[in-house]
Short mmCIF file of C-alpha atoms in Angstrom, two decimals:
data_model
loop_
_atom_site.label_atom_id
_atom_site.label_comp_id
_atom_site.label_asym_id
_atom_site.label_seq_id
_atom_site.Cartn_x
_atom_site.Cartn_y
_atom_site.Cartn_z
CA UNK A 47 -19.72 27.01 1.86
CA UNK A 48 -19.17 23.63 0.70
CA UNK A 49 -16.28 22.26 3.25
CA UNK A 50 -18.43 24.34 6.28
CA UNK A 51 -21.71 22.11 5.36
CA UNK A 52 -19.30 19.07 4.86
CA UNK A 53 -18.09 19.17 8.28
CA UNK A 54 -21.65 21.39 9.77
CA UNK A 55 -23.52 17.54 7.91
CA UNK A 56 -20.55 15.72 9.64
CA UNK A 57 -21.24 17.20 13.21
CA UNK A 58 -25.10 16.41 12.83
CA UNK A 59 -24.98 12.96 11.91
CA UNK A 60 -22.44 12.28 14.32
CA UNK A 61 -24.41 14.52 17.13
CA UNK A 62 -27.22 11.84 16.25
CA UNK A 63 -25.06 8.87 17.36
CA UNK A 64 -23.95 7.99 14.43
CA UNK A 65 -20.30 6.63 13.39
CA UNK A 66 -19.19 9.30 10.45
CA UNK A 67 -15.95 9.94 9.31
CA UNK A 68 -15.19 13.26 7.03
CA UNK A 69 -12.59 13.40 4.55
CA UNK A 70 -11.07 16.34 3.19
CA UNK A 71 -10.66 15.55 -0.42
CA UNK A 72 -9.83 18.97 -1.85
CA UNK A 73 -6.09 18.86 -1.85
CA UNK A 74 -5.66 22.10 -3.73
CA UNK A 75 -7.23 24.40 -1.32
CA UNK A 76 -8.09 22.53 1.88
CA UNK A 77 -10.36 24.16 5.14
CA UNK A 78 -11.74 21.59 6.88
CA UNK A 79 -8.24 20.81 8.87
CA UNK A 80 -7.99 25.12 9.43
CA UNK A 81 -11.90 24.59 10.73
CA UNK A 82 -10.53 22.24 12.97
CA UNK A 83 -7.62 23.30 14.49
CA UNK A 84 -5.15 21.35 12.57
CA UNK A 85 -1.56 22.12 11.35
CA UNK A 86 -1.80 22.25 7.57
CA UNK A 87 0.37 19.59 5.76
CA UNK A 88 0.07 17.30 8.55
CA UNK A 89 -0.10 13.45 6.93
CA UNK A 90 -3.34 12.60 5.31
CA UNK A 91 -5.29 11.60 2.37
CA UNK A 92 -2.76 12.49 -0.27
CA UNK A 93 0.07 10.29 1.64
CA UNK A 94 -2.29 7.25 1.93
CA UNK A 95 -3.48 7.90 -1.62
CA UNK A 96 0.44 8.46 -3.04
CA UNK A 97 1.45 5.20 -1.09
CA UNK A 98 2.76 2.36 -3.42
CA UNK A 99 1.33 -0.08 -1.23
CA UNK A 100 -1.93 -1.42 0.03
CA UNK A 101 -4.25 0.64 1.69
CA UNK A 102 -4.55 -0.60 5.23
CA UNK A 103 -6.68 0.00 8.30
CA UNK A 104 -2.91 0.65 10.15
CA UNK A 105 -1.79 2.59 7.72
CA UNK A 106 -5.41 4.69 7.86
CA UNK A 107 -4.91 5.17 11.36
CA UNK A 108 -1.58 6.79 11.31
CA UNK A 109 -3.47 9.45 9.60
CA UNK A 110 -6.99 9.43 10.65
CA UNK A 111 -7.72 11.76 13.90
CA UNK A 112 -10.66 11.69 16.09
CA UNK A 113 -12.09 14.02 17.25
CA UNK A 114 -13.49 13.07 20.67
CA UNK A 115 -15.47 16.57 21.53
CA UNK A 116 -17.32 16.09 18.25
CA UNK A 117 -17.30 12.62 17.96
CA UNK A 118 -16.15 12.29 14.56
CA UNK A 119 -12.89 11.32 12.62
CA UNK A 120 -11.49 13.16 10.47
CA UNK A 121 -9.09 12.73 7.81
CA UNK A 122 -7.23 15.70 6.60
CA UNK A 123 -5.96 16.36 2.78
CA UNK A 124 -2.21 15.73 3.95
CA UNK A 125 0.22 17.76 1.87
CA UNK A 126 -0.98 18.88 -1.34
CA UNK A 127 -0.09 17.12 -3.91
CA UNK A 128 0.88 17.62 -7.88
CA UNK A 129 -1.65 15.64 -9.20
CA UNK A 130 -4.71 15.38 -6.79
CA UNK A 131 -7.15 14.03 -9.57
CA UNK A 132 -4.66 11.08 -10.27
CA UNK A 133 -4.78 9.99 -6.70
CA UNK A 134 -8.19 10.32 -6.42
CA UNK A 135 -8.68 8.76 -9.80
CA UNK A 136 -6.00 5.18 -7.99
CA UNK A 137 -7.35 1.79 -6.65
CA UNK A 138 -6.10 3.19 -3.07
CA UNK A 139 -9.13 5.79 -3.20
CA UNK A 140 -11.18 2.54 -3.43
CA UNK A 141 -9.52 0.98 -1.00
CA UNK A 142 -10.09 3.58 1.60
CA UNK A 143 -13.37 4.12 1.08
CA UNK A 144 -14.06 0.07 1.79
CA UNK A 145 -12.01 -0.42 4.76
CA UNK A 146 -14.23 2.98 6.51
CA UNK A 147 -17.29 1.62 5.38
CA UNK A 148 -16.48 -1.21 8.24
CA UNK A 149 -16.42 1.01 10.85
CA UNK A 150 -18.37 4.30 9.86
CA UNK A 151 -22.41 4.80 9.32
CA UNK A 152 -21.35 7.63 7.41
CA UNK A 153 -18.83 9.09 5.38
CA UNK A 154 -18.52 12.27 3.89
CA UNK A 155 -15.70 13.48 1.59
CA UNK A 156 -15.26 17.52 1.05
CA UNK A 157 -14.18 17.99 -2.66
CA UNK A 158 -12.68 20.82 -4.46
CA UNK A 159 -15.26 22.89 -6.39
CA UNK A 160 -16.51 20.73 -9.31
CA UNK A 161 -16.11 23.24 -12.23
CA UNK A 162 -12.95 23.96 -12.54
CA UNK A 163 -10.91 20.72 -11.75
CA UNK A 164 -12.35 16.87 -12.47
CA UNK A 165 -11.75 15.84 -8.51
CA UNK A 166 -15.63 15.87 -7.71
CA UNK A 167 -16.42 14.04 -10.54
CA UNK A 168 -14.06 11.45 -10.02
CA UNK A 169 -15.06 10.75 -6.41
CA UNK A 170 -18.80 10.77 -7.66
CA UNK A 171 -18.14 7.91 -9.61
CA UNK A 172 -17.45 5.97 -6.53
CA UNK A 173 -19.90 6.70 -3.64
CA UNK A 174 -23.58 6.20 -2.82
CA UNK A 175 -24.56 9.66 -3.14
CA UNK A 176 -23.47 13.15 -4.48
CA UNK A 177 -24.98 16.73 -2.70
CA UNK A 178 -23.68 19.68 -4.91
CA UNK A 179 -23.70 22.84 -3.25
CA UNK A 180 -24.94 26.00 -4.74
CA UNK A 181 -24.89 29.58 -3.13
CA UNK A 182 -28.28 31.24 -4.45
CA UNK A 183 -27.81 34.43 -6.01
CA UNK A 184 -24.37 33.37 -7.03
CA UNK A 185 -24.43 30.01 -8.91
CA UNK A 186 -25.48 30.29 -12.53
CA UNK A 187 -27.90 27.94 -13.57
CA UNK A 188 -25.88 26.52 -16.30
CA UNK A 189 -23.13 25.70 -14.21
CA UNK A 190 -25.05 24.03 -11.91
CA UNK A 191 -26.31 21.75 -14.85
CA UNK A 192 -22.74 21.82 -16.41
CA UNK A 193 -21.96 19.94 -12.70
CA UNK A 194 -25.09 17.71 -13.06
CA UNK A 195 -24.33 16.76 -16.34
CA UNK A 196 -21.06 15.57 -14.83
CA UNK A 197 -22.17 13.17 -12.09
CA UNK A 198 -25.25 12.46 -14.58
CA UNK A 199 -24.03 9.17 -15.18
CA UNK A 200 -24.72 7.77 -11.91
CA UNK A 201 -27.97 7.97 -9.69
CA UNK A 202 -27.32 10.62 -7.40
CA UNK A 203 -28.85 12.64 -4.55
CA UNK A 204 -28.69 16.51 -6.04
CA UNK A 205 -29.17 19.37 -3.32
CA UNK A 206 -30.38 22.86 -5.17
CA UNK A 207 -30.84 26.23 -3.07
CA UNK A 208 -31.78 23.87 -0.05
CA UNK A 209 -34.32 21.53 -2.00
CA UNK A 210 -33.42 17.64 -2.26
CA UNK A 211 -34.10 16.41 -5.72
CA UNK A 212 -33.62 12.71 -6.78
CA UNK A 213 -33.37 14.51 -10.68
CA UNK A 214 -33.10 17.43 -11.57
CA UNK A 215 -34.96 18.66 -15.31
#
């Protein structure tokens, strides 16, 4: 459920006029661009991110698509790479996320689960806010404080079985 509310929160902000732009972060087992229609593999966050050069807005826009019928743009995971964390983990990552902020209210970035790989926490470190997603009934409680513990370092917006917390005990 994570990468459907990524892009179901992506639709909604953008349905309320505002600019949003969704990234699809999780490079080892990306949905979003199958949600959408997309060929898989087409060029996206992993090519920008593998690039040994600047991130620019022209290079952004060779990759970024919008979508007009949803008013949002979209930038898929691109081919999946080796070593997602270590491009996530790169100055370009940084660089992205400055250059959008220009031209997007919002942006939203659909990471890989948090447990198992350090992706989520590595993109926490470097935005305004963190929701992690847990499926009620399925979600142990100490994983979902192993994942709090994670992005504990930073002051983050939690979201538990559909309750916002600014902390979570």
């Amino acid at each position: 459920g994570k990468s459907s509310t990524s892009l179901n929160l992506a639709l909604s902000f953008a349905q309320s006029g505002m600019r949003v732009v969704l990234i699809e972060a999780d490079m080892r087992r990306p949905k979003i661009t199958e949600y959408l229609g997309f060929e898989k593999g087409a060029k996206g966050l992993s090519d920008l991110l593998s690039s040994s050069s600047v991130v620019t807005e022209e290079e952004i826009k060779k990759v970024m698509v919008h979508k007009e019928e949803e008013n949002i743009d979209f930038i898929p995971s691109g081919q999946i790479p080796p070593n997602p964390a270590e491009l996530l983990d790169s100055s370009h990552l940084d660089e992205l996320l400055e250059l959008l902020r220009k031209n997007h209210d919002y942006i939203l970035i659909d990471c890989p689960p948090a447990i198992p790989v350090a992706d989520a926490s590595i993109i926490a470190t470097r935005v305004d806010g963190t929701v992690i997603i847990a499926r009620a009934g399925v979600t142990h409680i100490n994983q979902f404080h192993g994942v709090k513990e994670s992005i504990n370092n930073v002051d983050k917006l939690l979201l538990f079985n559909g309750r916002f917390c600014w902390d979570v005990p």
